[in-house]
């Protein structure tokens, strides 16, 4: 995990420095969004393959799926709710930045 | 974006289930690592391009840590309530919730305790990650940018980060990374604590 953390952080930093110093060519920058979308969807496809190819996961999914969905939905719901509450209390002054929207 | 995400995962699951041999698992690990690094690099460029981001984060200061803390409390609270409904002891449901979407680690920690619970932790956290990927663009659009980090849990620093970055803004992407680091550190601490209560 620690090695991974360092790897992720250094790659993020490398990208951030290159972006900050304007060392990335305009051509790549203009396609950044498309590049991100394509690699993201490809990655999700591979993640799906990993779930589908593993007989154990699929079998236990059918068996434990209902419980798993209840647990994860509740976890997510309360995480979002608590973050929303703390945001209303502690981050009042933080301006809302516009969304980039979908693309 | 949400629809594309669902389609990509579902097509992947069907391809894996019907078309590919289980031996492909090892090579997909490498592809995921490479793809993730590429995506993180793009996210980095995006953060770097927005030069005012760092000052905004500095202005938030230590308050940033409130976000992972709230996600921890919310996840544990939610999973314990769900466990109560399903008749699972609170230490077991709490341990599952403390996986925060990091399915491989939470399942591994619980493997010694019971294989049934380990399987449930694995599936619950896989489902959490899938729901996170689908709901992040929607939460970002209708509830708020910082709130969209919450479903991601520990994956806010890697697999969910590109989705959060795409659905929100560079400031949220940095907060997301920090949140993911804190939550990933909390998983190996909190899962054993809960299961040993």
PDB file of C-alpha atoms in Angstrom:
ATOM      1  CA  UNK A   1       0.000   0.000   0.000  1.00  0.00           C
ATOM      2  CA  UNK A   2       2.739   2.451   0.940  1.00  0.00           C
ATOM      3  CA  UNK A   3       4.601   1.833  -2.296  1.00  0.00           C
ATOM      4  CA  UNK A   4       1.372   2.311  -4.216  1.00  0.00           C
ATOM      5  CA  UNK A   5       0.629   5.538  -2.384  1.00  0.00           C
ATOM      6  CA  UNK A   6       4.059   6.911  -3.285  1.00  0.00           C
ATOM      7  CA  UNK A   7       3.621   5.820  -6.922  1.00  0.00           C
ATOM      8  CA  UNK A   8       0.175   7.470  -7.231  1.00  0.00           C
ATOM      9  CA  UNK A   9       1.345  10.619  -5.512  1.00  0.00           C
ATOM     10  CA  UNK A  10       4.443  10.979  -7.701  1.00  0.00           C
ATOM     11  CA  UNK A  11       2.433  10.447 -10.893  1.00  0.00           C
ATOM     12  CA  UNK A  12      -0.136  13.024  -9.778  1.00  0.00           C
ATOM     13  CA  UNK A  13       2.690  15.421  -8.878  1.00  0.00           C
ATOM     14  CA  UNK A  14       4.443  14.845 -12.192  1.00  0.00           C
ATOM     15  CA  UNK A  15       1.236  15.642 -14.062  1.00  0.00           C
ATOM     16  CA  UNK A  16       0.574  18.662 -11.843  1.00  0.00           C
ATOM     17  CA  UNK A  17       4.076  20.093 -12.393  1.00  0.00           C
ATOM     18  CA  UNK A  18       3.898  19.564 -16.157  1.00  0.00           C
ATOM     19  CA  UNK A  19       0.437  21.149 -16.204  1.00  0.00           C
ATOM     20  CA  UNK A  20       1.506  24.044 -13.976  1.00  0.00           C
ATOM     21  CA  UNK A  21       4.598  24.872 -16.035  1.00  0.00           C
ATOM     22  CA  UNK A  22       2.596  24.650 -19.280  1.00  0.00           C
ATOM     23  CA  UNK A  23       4.855  21.905 -20.558  1.00  0.00           C
ATOM     24  CA  UNK A  24       1.981  19.926 -22.046  1.00  0.00           C
ATOM     25  CA  UNK A  25       1.376  20.607 -25.738  1.00  0.00           C
ATOM     26  CA  UNK A  26      -1.876  22.346 -26.711  1.00  0.00           C
ATOM     27  CA  UNK A  27      -2.798  19.329 -28.821  1.00  0.00           C
ATOM     28  CA  UNK A  28      -2.869  17.020 -25.789  1.00  0.00           C
ATOM     29  CA  UNK A  29      -4.544  19.622 -23.585  1.00  0.00           C
ATOM     30  CA  UNK A  30      -7.429  20.071 -26.004  1.00  0.00           C
ATOM     31  CA  UNK A  31      -7.973  16.323 -26.015  1.00  0.00           C
ATOM     32  CA  UNK A  32      -7.498  15.867 -22.251  1.00  0.00           C
ATOM     33  CA  UNK A  33     -11.202  15.331 -21.635  1.00  0.00           C
ATOM     34  CA  UNK A  34     -11.610  12.755 -24.389  1.00  0.00           C
ATOM     35  CA  UNK A  35      -8.398  10.990 -23.346  1.00  0.00           C
ATOM     36  CA  UNK A  36      -9.658  10.812 -19.754  1.00  0.00           C
ATOM     37  CA  UNK A  37     -13.051   9.458 -20.804  1.00  0.00           C
ATOM     38  CA  UNK A  38     -11.608   6.780 -23.068  1.00  0.00           C
ATOM     39  CA  UNK A  39      -9.052   5.510 -20.561  1.00  0.00           C
ATOM     40  CA  UNK A  40     -11.598   5.661 -17.733  1.00  0.00           C
ATOM     41  CA  UNK A  41     -14.193   3.607 -19.607  1.00  0.00           C
ATOM     42  CA  UNK A  42     -11.532   1.143 -20.700  1.00  0.00           C
ATOM     43  CA  UNK A  43     -10.393   0.764 -17.085  1.00  0.00           C
ATOM     44  CA  UNK A  44     -13.958   0.167 -15.913  1.00  0.00           C
ATOM     45  CA  UNK A  45     -14.402  -2.433 -18.655  1.00  0.00           C
ATOM     46  CA  UNK A  46     -11.310  -4.274 -17.394  1.00  0.00           C
ATOM     47  CA  UNK A  47     -12.606  -4.026 -13.819  1.00  0.00           C
ATOM     48  CA  UNK A  48     -15.855  -5.588 -15.020  1.00  0.00           C
ATOM     49  CA  UNK A  49     -13.911  -8.424 -16.659  1.00  0.00           C
ATOM     50  CA  UNK A  50     -12.146  -9.080 -13.364  1.00  0.00           C
ATOM     51  CA  UNK A  51     -15.483  -9.402 -11.583  1.00  0.00           C
ATOM     52  CA  UNK A  52     -17.042 -11.525 -14.332  1.00  0.00           C
ATOM     53  CA  UNK A  53     -14.145 -13.914 -14.853  1.00  0.00           C
ATOM     54  CA  UNK A  54     -13.946 -14.844 -11.164  1.00  0.00           C
ATOM     55  CA  UNK A  55     -16.412 -17.693 -10.599  1.00  0.00           C
ATOM     56  CA  UNK A  56     -16.144 -17.267  -6.813  1.00  0.00           C
ATOM     57  CA  UNK A  57     -17.182 -13.615  -6.967  1.00  0.00           C
ATOM     58  CA  UNK A  58     -20.157 -14.291  -9.246  1.00  0.00           C
ATOM     59  CA  UNK A  59     -21.361 -17.211  -7.105  1.00  0.00           C
ATOM     60  CA  UNK A  60     -21.040 -15.383  -3.809  1.00  0.00           C
ATOM     61  CA  UNK A  61     -22.647 -12.385  -5.442  1.00  0.00           C
ATOM     62  CA  UNK A  62     -25.797 -14.359  -6.134  1.00  0.00           C
ATOM     63  CA  UNK A  63     -25.759 -15.670  -2.574  1.00  0.00           C
ATOM     64  CA  UNK A  64     -24.795 -12.544  -0.653  1.00  0.00           C
ATOM     65  CA  UNK A  65     -25.801  -9.897  -3.173  1.00  0.00           C
ATOM     66  CA  UNK A  66     -28.947  -8.740  -1.399  1.00  0.00           C
ATOM     67  CA  UNK A  67     -27.202  -8.216   1.953  1.00  0.00           C
ATOM     68  CA  UNK A  68     -24.274  -6.567   0.191  1.00  0.00           C
ATOM     69  CA  UNK A  69     -26.520  -4.104  -1.623  1.00  0.00           C
ATOM     70  CA  UNK A  70     -28.333  -3.146   1.613  1.00  0.00           C
ATOM     71  CA  UNK A  71     -25.042  -2.635   3.476  1.00  0.00           C
ATOM     72  CA  UNK A  72     -23.387  -0.599   0.730  1.00  0.00           C
ATOM     73  CA  UNK A  73     -26.435   1.545   0.014  1.00  0.00           C
ATOM     74  CA  UNK A  74     -26.776   2.433   3.708  1.00  0.00           C
ATOM     75  CA  UNK A  75     -23.033   3.155   4.019  1.00  0.00           C
ATOM     76  CA  UNK A  76     -23.082   5.426   0.992  1.00  0.00           C
ATOM     77  CA  UNK A  77     -26.296   7.183   2.000  1.00  0.00           C
ATOM     78  CA  UNK A  78     -25.041   8.106   5.471  1.00  0.00           C
ATOM     79  CA  UNK A  79     -21.557   9.052   4.201  1.00  0.00           C
ATOM     80  CA  UNK A  80     -23.085  11.528   1.769  1.00  0.00           C
ATOM     81  CA  UNK A  81     -25.526  12.808   4.395  1.00  0.00           C
ATOM     82  CA  UNK A  82     -22.811  13.373   7.035  1.00  0.00           C
ATOM     83  CA  UNK A  83     -20.507  15.103   4.559  1.00  0.00           C
ATOM     84  CA  UNK A  84     -23.401  17.320   3.512  1.00  0.00           C
ATOM     85  CA  UNK A  85     -24.124  18.210   7.150  1.00  0.00           C
ATOM     86  CA  UNK A  86     -20.504  19.037   7.961  1.00  0.00           C
ATOM     87  CA  UNK A  87     -20.260  21.035   4.786  1.00  0.00           C
ATOM     88  CA  UNK A  88     -23.258  23.150   5.728  1.00  0.00           C
ATOM     89  CA  UNK A  89     -21.789  23.791   9.183  1.00  0.00           C
ATOM     90  CA  UNK A  90     -18.031  24.085   8.595  1.00  0.00           C
ATOM     91  CA  UNK A  91     -17.619  25.068   4.946  1.00  0.00           C
ATOM     92  CA  UNK A  92     -20.257  27.770   4.690  1.00  0.00           C
ATOM     93  CA  UNK A  93     -17.831  30.339   3.350  1.00  0.00           C
ATOM     94  CA  UNK A  94     -16.321  28.046   0.726  1.00  0.00           C
ATOM     95  CA  UNK A  95     -17.627  29.185  -2.607  1.00  0.00           C
ATOM     96  CA  UNK A  96     -19.223  26.614  -4.819  1.00  0.00           C
ATOM     97  CA  UNK A  97     -17.145  26.164  -7.928  1.00  0.00           C
ATOM     98  CA  UNK A  98     -18.991  25.586 -11.178  1.00  0.00           C
ATOM     99  CA  UNK A  99     -19.198  22.091 -12.522  1.00  0.00           C
ATOM    100  CA  UNK A 100     -17.618  21.069 -15.728  1.00  0.00           C
ATOM    101  CA  UNK A 101     -20.704  19.086 -16.555  1.00  0.00           C
ATOM    102  CA  UNK A 102     -20.775  15.899 -18.513  1.00  0.00           C
ATOM    103  CA  UNK A 103     -18.940  15.175 -21.674  1.00  0.00           C
TER     104      UNK A 103
ATOM    105  CA  UNK B   1     -21.460   9.712 -17.960  1.00  0.00           C
ATOM    106  CA  UNK B   2     -23.247   7.496 -15.417  1.00  0.00           C
ATOM    107  CA  UNK B   3     -24.826   5.445 -18.193  1.00  0.00           C
ATOM    108  CA  UNK B   4     -21.487   4.989 -19.958  1.00  0.00           C
ATOM    109  CA  UNK B   5     -19.941   3.868 -16.656  1.00  0.00           C
ATOM    110  CA  UNK B   6     -22.661   1.268 -16.047  1.00  0.00           C
ATOM    111  CA  UNK B   7     -22.361   0.002 -19.617  1.00  0.00           C
ATOM    112  CA  UNK B   8     -18.564  -0.299 -19.418  1.00  0.00           C
ATOM    113  CA  UNK B   9     -18.734  -2.320 -16.167  1.00  0.00           C
ATOM    114  CA  UNK B  10     -21.668  -4.514 -17.272  1.00  0.00           C
ATOM    115  CA  UNK B  11     -20.157  -5.296 -20.693  1.00  0.00           C
ATOM    116  CA  UNK B  12     -16.916  -6.114 -18.862  1.00  0.00           C
ATOM    117  CA  UNK B  13     -18.678  -8.496 -16.448  1.00  0.00           C
ATOM    118  CA  UNK B  14     -20.439 -10.326 -19.302  1.00  0.00           C
ATOM    119  CA  UNK B  15     -17.267 -10.511 -21.395  1.00  0.00           C
ATOM    120  CA  UNK B  16     -15.373 -11.894 -18.421  1.00  0.00           C
ATOM    121  CA  UNK B  17     -18.074 -14.371 -17.476  1.00  0.00           C
ATOM    122  CA  UNK B  18     -18.875 -15.788 -20.911  1.00  0.00           C
ATOM    123  CA  UNK B  19     -15.834 -15.211 -23.114  1.00  0.00           C
ATOM    124  CA  UNK B  20     -12.619 -15.193 -21.129  1.00  0.00           C
ATOM    125  CA  UNK B  21     -10.731 -17.872 -19.146  1.00  0.00           C
ATOM    126  CA  UNK B  22      -9.974 -17.275 -15.458  1.00  0.00           C
ATOM    127  CA  UNK B  23      -6.249 -17.253 -16.271  1.00  0.00           C
ATOM    128  CA  UNK B  24      -6.684 -13.730 -17.689  1.00  0.00           C
ATOM    129  CA  UNK B  25      -6.933 -12.396 -14.129  1.00  0.00           C
ATOM    130  CA  UNK B  26      -3.178 -11.916 -13.703  1.00  0.00           C
ATOM    131  CA  UNK B  27      -2.733  -9.900 -16.890  1.00  0.00           C
ATOM    132  CA  UNK B  28      -5.744  -7.672 -16.134  1.00  0.00           C
ATOM    133  CA  UNK B  29      -4.001  -6.637 -12.904  1.00  0.00           C
ATOM    134  CA  UNK B  30      -1.131  -5.176 -14.911  1.00  0.00           C
ATOM    135  CA  UNK B  31      -3.477  -3.432 -17.377  1.00  0.00           C
ATOM    136  CA  UNK B  32      -5.383  -1.850 -14.477  1.00  0.00           C
ATOM    137  CA  UNK B  33      -2.151  -0.604 -12.895  1.00  0.00           C
ATOM    138  CA  UNK B  34      -0.979   0.965 -16.155  1.00  0.00           C
ATOM    139  CA  UNK B  35      -4.405   2.460 -16.943  1.00  0.00           C
ATOM    140  CA  UNK B  36      -4.723   3.874 -13.455  1.00  0.00           C
ATOM    141  CA  UNK B  37      -1.297   5.526 -13.638  1.00  0.00           C
ATOM    142  CA  UNK B  38      -2.212   7.071 -16.982  1.00  0.00           C
ATOM    143  CA  UNK B  39      -5.482   8.423 -15.578  1.00  0.00           C
ATOM    144  CA  UNK B  40      -3.802   9.802 -12.457  1.00  0.00           C
ATOM    145  CA  UNK B  41      -1.298  11.549 -14.725  1.00  0.00           C
ATOM    146  CA  UNK B  42      -4.174  13.245 -16.598  1.00  0.00           C
ATOM    147  CA  UNK B  43      -5.824  14.229 -13.317  1.00  0.00           C
ATOM    148  CA  UNK B  44      -2.466  15.695 -12.217  1.00  0.00           C
ATOM    149  CA  UNK B  45      -2.218  17.804 -15.393  1.00  0.00           C
ATOM    150  CA  UNK B  46      -5.717  19.101 -14.800  1.00  0.00           C
ATOM    151  CA  UNK B  47      -4.883  20.078 -11.205  1.00  0.00           C
ATOM    152  CA  UNK B  48      -1.636  21.762 -12.286  1.00  0.00           C
ATOM    153  CA  UNK B  49      -3.360  23.785 -14.994  1.00  0.00           C
ATOM    154  CA  UNK B  50      -5.645  25.405 -12.434  1.00  0.00           C
ATOM    155  CA  UNK B  51      -3.139  27.530 -10.616  1.00  0.00           C
ATOM    156  CA  UNK B  52      -5.497  28.952  -7.982  1.00  0.00           C
ATOM    157  CA  UNK B  53      -6.351  25.476  -6.648  1.00  0.00           C
ATOM    158  CA  UNK B  54      -3.520  25.260  -4.121  1.00  0.00           C
ATOM    159  CA  UNK B  55      -4.477  28.565  -2.475  1.00  0.00           C
ATOM    160  CA  UNK B  56      -8.084  27.392  -2.195  1.00  0.00           C
ATOM    161  CA  UNK B  57      -6.969  24.186  -0.480  1.00  0.00           C
ATOM    162  CA  UNK B  58      -4.707  26.128   1.872  1.00  0.00           C
ATOM    163  CA  UNK B  59      -7.660  28.322   2.798  1.00  0.00           C
ATOM    164  CA  UNK B  60      -9.616  25.228   3.818  1.00  0.00           C
ATOM    165  CA  UNK B  61      -6.726  24.076   6.029  1.00  0.00           C
ATOM    166  CA  UNK B  62      -7.205  21.261   8.525  1.00  0.00           C
ATOM    167  CA  UNK B  63     -10.957  21.448   8.048  1.00  0.00           C
ATOM    168  CA  UNK B  64     -10.366  19.188   5.040  1.00  0.00           C
ATOM    169  CA  UNK B  65      -9.901  16.313   7.480  1.00  0.00           C
ATOM    170  CA  UNK B  66     -13.530  16.705   8.547  1.00  0.00           C
ATOM    171  CA  UNK B  67     -14.553  15.186   5.221  1.00  0.00           C
ATOM    172  CA  UNK B  68     -12.841  11.787   5.643  1.00  0.00           C
ATOM    173  CA  UNK B  69     -13.920  11.743   9.317  1.00  0.00           C
ATOM    174  CA  UNK B  70     -17.555  12.263   8.316  1.00  0.00           C
ATOM    175  CA  UNK B  71     -17.272   9.554   5.656  1.00  0.00           C
ATOM    176  CA  UNK B  72     -15.893   7.169   8.294  1.00  0.00           C
ATOM    177  CA  UNK B  73     -18.712   7.935  10.740  1.00  0.00           C
ATOM    178  CA  UNK B  74     -21.359   7.788   7.988  1.00  0.00           C
ATOM    179  CA  UNK B  75     -20.117   4.478   6.554  1.00  0.00           C
ATOM    180  CA  UNK B  76     -19.911   2.786   9.964  1.00  0.00           C
ATOM    181  CA  UNK B  77     -23.291   4.161  11.045  1.00  0.00           C
ATOM    182  CA  UNK B  78     -24.917   3.090   7.766  1.00  0.00           C
ATOM    183  CA  UNK B  79     -23.479  -0.418   7.729  1.00  0.00           C
ATOM    184  CA  UNK B  80     -24.345  -1.013  11.394  1.00  0.00           C
ATOM    185  CA  UNK B  81     -27.964   0.058  10.766  1.00  0.00           C
ATOM    186  CA  UNK B  82     -28.069  -2.188   7.677  1.00  0.00           C
ATOM    187  CA  UNK B  83     -26.628  -5.010   9.803  1.00  0.00           C
ATOM    188  CA  UNK B  84     -29.315  -4.408  12.412  1.00  0.00           C
ATOM    189  CA  UNK B  85     -32.016  -4.766   9.726  1.00  0.00           C
ATOM    190  CA  UNK B  86     -30.391  -7.920   8.304  1.00  0.00           C
ATOM    191  CA  UNK B  87     -29.685  -9.480  11.709  1.00  0.00           C
ATOM    192  CA  UNK B  88     -25.887  -9.247  11.476  1.00  0.00           C
ATOM    193  CA  UNK B  89     -24.020  -8.541  14.778  1.00  0.00           C
ATOM    194  CA  UNK B  90     -22.881  -4.907  14.921  1.00  0.00           C
ATOM    195  CA  UNK B  91     -19.169  -5.721  15.171  1.00  0.00           C
ATOM    196  CA  UNK B  92     -19.380  -7.767  11.956  1.00  0.00           C
ATOM    197  CA  UNK B  93     -21.414  -5.208  10.000  1.00  0.00           C
ATOM    198  CA  UNK B  94     -19.156  -2.446  11.349  1.00  0.00           C
ATOM    199  CA  UNK B  95     -16.089  -4.346  10.139  1.00  0.00           C
ATOM    200  CA  UNK B  96     -17.654  -4.661   6.673  1.00  0.00           C
ATOM    201  CA  UNK B  97     -18.469  -0.935   6.620  1.00  0.00           C
ATOM    202  CA  UNK B  98     -14.919  -0.122   7.700  1.00  0.00           C
ATOM    203  CA  UNK B  99     -13.726  -1.506   4.358  1.00  0.00           C
ATOM    204  CA  UNK B 100     -14.799   1.841   2.808  1.00  0.00           C
ATOM    205  CA  UNK B 101     -14.911   0.278  -0.656  1.00  0.00           C
ATOM    206  CA  UNK B 102     -11.420  -1.235  -0.483  1.00  0.00           C
ATOM    207  CA  UNK B 103     -12.684  -4.750  -1.117  1.00  0.00           C
ATOM    208  CA  UNK B 104      -9.437  -6.688  -1.446  1.00  0.00           C
ATOM    209  CA  UNK B 105      -7.983  -5.510   1.861  1.00  0.00           C
ATOM    210  CA  UNK B 106     -11.147  -5.688   3.977  1.00  0.00           C
ATOM    211  CA  UNK B 107     -11.862  -9.211   2.715  1.00  0.00           C
ATOM    212  CA  UNK B 108      -8.277 -10.295   3.376  1.00  0.00           C
ATOM    213  CA  UNK B 109      -8.301  -8.990   6.944  1.00  0.00           C
ATOM    214  CA  UNK B 110     -11.571 -10.816   7.649  1.00  0.00           C
ATOM    215  CA  UNK B 111     -10.523 -14.068   5.936  1.00  0.00           C
ATOM    216  CA  UNK B 112      -9.009 -15.420   9.165  1.00  0.00           C
ATOM    217  CA  UNK B 113     -12.129 -14.622  11.161  1.00  0.00           C
ATOM    218  CA  UNK B 114     -14.728 -16.266   8.922  1.00  0.00           C
ATOM    219  CA  UNK B 115     -14.836 -17.019   5.208  1.00  0.00           C
ATOM    220  CA  UNK B 116     -18.547 -16.180   5.031  1.00  0.00           C
ATOM    221  CA  UNK B 117     -17.994 -12.737   6.540  1.00  0.00           C
ATOM    222  CA  UNK B 118     -14.943 -12.238   4.335  1.00  0.00           C
ATOM    223  CA  UNK B 119     -17.059 -12.990   1.241  1.00  0.00           C
ATOM    224  CA  UNK B 120     -19.782 -10.612   2.420  1.00  0.00           C
ATOM    225  CA  UNK B 121     -17.190  -7.882   3.052  1.00  0.00           C
ATOM    226  CA  UNK B 122     -15.741  -8.464  -0.397  1.00  0.00           C
ATOM    227  CA  UNK B 123     -19.082  -8.289  -2.230  1.00  0.00           C
ATOM    228  CA  UNK B 124     -20.388  -5.379  -0.139  1.00  0.00           C
ATOM    229  CA  UNK B 125     -17.316  -3.340  -0.908  1.00  0.00           C
ATOM    230  CA  UNK B 126     -17.348  -4.305  -4.610  1.00  0.00           C
ATOM    231  CA  UNK B 127     -20.985  -3.166  -4.705  1.00  0.00           C
ATOM    232  CA  UNK B 128     -19.993   0.027  -2.884  1.00  0.00           C
ATOM    233  CA  UNK B 129     -17.396   0.788  -5.514  1.00  0.00           C
ATOM    234  CA  UNK B 130     -19.807   0.084  -8.388  1.00  0.00           C
ATOM    235  CA  UNK B 131     -22.566   2.227  -6.824  1.00  0.00           C
ATOM    236  CA  UNK B 132     -19.947   4.920  -6.149  1.00  0.00           C
ATOM    237  CA  UNK B 133     -18.800   5.014  -9.786  1.00  0.00           C
ATOM    238  CA  UNK B 134     -22.401   5.281 -10.957  1.00  0.00           C
ATOM    239  CA  UNK B 135     -23.630   7.780  -8.350  1.00  0.00           C
ATOM    240  CA  UNK B 136     -20.628  10.164  -8.226  1.00  0.00           C
ATOM    241  CA  UNK B 137     -21.577  12.078 -11.432  1.00  0.00           C
ATOM    242  CA  UNK B 138     -25.190  12.316 -10.214  1.00  0.00           C
ATOM    243  CA  UNK B 139     -24.272  13.465  -6.682  1.00  0.00           C
ATOM    244  CA  UNK B 140     -21.830  16.018  -8.114  1.00  0.00           C
ATOM    245  CA  UNK B 141     -24.576  17.407 -10.314  1.00  0.00           C
ATOM    246  CA  UNK B 142     -27.513  17.425  -7.917  1.00  0.00           C
ATOM    247  CA  UNK B 143     -26.108  17.511  -4.358  1.00  0.00           C
ATOM    248  CA  UNK B 144     -22.613  19.003  -4.393  1.00  0.00           C
ATOM    249  CA  UNK B 145     -19.000  18.549  -5.468  1.00  0.00           C
ATOM    250  CA  UNK B 146     -17.492  17.711  -2.055  1.00  0.00           C
ATOM    251  CA  UNK B 147     -20.407  15.365  -1.305  1.00  0.00           C
ATOM    252  CA  UNK B 148     -19.565  13.333  -4.410  1.00  0.00           C
ATOM    253  CA  UNK B 149     -16.365  12.144  -2.669  1.00  0.00           C
ATOM    254  CA  UNK B 150     -18.378  10.339   0.034  1.00  0.00           C
ATOM    255  CA  UNK B 151     -19.507   7.231  -1.900  1.00  0.00           C
ATOM    256  CA  UNK B 152     -15.963   6.624  -3.147  1.00  0.00           C
ATOM    257  CA  UNK B 153     -14.514   5.999   0.321  1.00  0.00           C
ATOM    258  CA  UNK B 154     -10.976   4.636   0.192  1.00  0.00           C
ATOM    259  CA  UNK B 155     -11.090   4.543  -3.616  1.00  0.00           C
ATOM    260  CA  UNK B 156     -11.257   8.367  -3.699  1.00  0.00           C
ATOM    261  CA  UNK B 157      -7.482   8.362  -4.247  1.00  0.00           C
ATOM    262  CA  UNK B 158      -7.355   5.874  -7.133  1.00  0.00           C
ATOM    263  CA  UNK B 159     -10.169   4.188  -9.068  1.00  0.00           C
ATOM    264  CA  UNK B 160     -12.865   6.755  -8.241  1.00  0.00           C
ATOM    265  CA  UNK B 161     -10.566   9.779  -8.509  1.00  0.00           C
ATOM    266  CA  UNK B 162     -10.815  10.098 -12.314  1.00  0.00           C
ATOM    267  CA  UNK B 163     -14.624   9.962 -12.102  1.00  0.00           C
ATOM    268  CA  UNK B 164     -14.683  12.622  -9.369  1.00  0.00           C
ATOM    269  CA  UNK B 165     -12.199  14.762 -11.287  1.00  0.00           C
ATOM    270  CA  UNK B 166     -14.307  14.519 -14.446  1.00  0.00           C
ATOM    271  CA  UNK B 167     -17.583  15.254 -12.672  1.00  0.00           C
ATOM    272  CA  UNK B 168     -16.376  18.162 -10.523  1.00  0.00           C
ATOM    273  CA  UNK B 169     -13.350  20.479 -10.489  1.00  0.00           C
ATOM    274  CA  UNK B 170      -9.605  20.379  -9.690  1.00  0.00           C
ATOM    275  CA  UNK B 171     -10.154  21.581  -6.109  1.00  0.00           C
ATOM    276  CA  UNK B 172     -12.470  18.687  -5.356  1.00  0.00           C
ATOM    277  CA  UNK B 173     -10.002  16.296  -7.028  1.00  0.00           C
ATOM    278  CA  UNK B 174      -7.293  17.285  -4.518  1.00  0.00           C
ATOM    279  CA  UNK B 175      -9.681  17.025  -1.551  1.00  0.00           C
ATOM    280  CA  UNK B 176     -10.688  13.633  -2.946  1.00  0.00           C
ATOM    281  CA  UNK B 177      -7.101  12.394  -3.060  1.00  0.00           C
ATOM    282  CA  UNK B 178      -6.439  13.527   0.527  1.00  0.00           C
ATOM    283  CA  UNK B 179      -9.697  11.896   1.656  1.00  0.00           C
ATOM    284  CA  UNK B 180      -8.757   8.648  -0.089  1.00  0.00           C
ATOM    285  CA  UNK B 181      -5.356   8.586   1.629  1.00  0.00           C
ATOM    286  CA  UNK B 182      -6.914   9.079   5.086  1.00  0.00           C
ATOM    287  CA  UNK B 183      -9.592   6.428   4.487  1.00  0.00           C
ATOM    288  CA  UNK B 184      -7.117   3.913   3.038  1.00  0.00           C
ATOM    289  CA  UNK B 185      -5.012   4.308   6.162  1.00  0.00           C
ATOM    290  CA  UNK B 186      -8.088   3.816   8.351  1.00  0.00           C
ATOM    291  CA  UNK B 187      -9.135   0.478   6.756  1.00  0.00           C
ATOM    292  CA  UNK B 188      -6.358  -1.728   8.214  1.00  0.00           C
ATOM    293  CA  UNK B 189      -6.847  -0.031  11.613  1.00  0.00           C
ATOM    294  CA  UNK B 190     -10.649  -0.022  11.919  1.00  0.00           C
ATOM    295  CA  UNK B 191     -11.553  -3.424  10.422  1.00  0.00           C
ATOM    296  CA  UNK B 192      -9.539  -5.389  13.059  1.00  0.00           C
ATOM    297  CA  UNK B 193     -10.778  -3.089  15.850  1.00  0.00           C
ATOM    298  CA  UNK B 194     -14.420  -3.763  14.990  1.00  0.00           C
ATOM    299  CA  UNK B 195     -14.096  -7.488  14.510  1.00  0.00           C
ATOM    300  CA  UNK B 196     -12.377  -7.841  17.882  1.00  0.00           C
ATOM    301  CA  UNK B 197     -15.013  -5.933  19.854  1.00  0.00           C
TER     302      UNK B 197
END
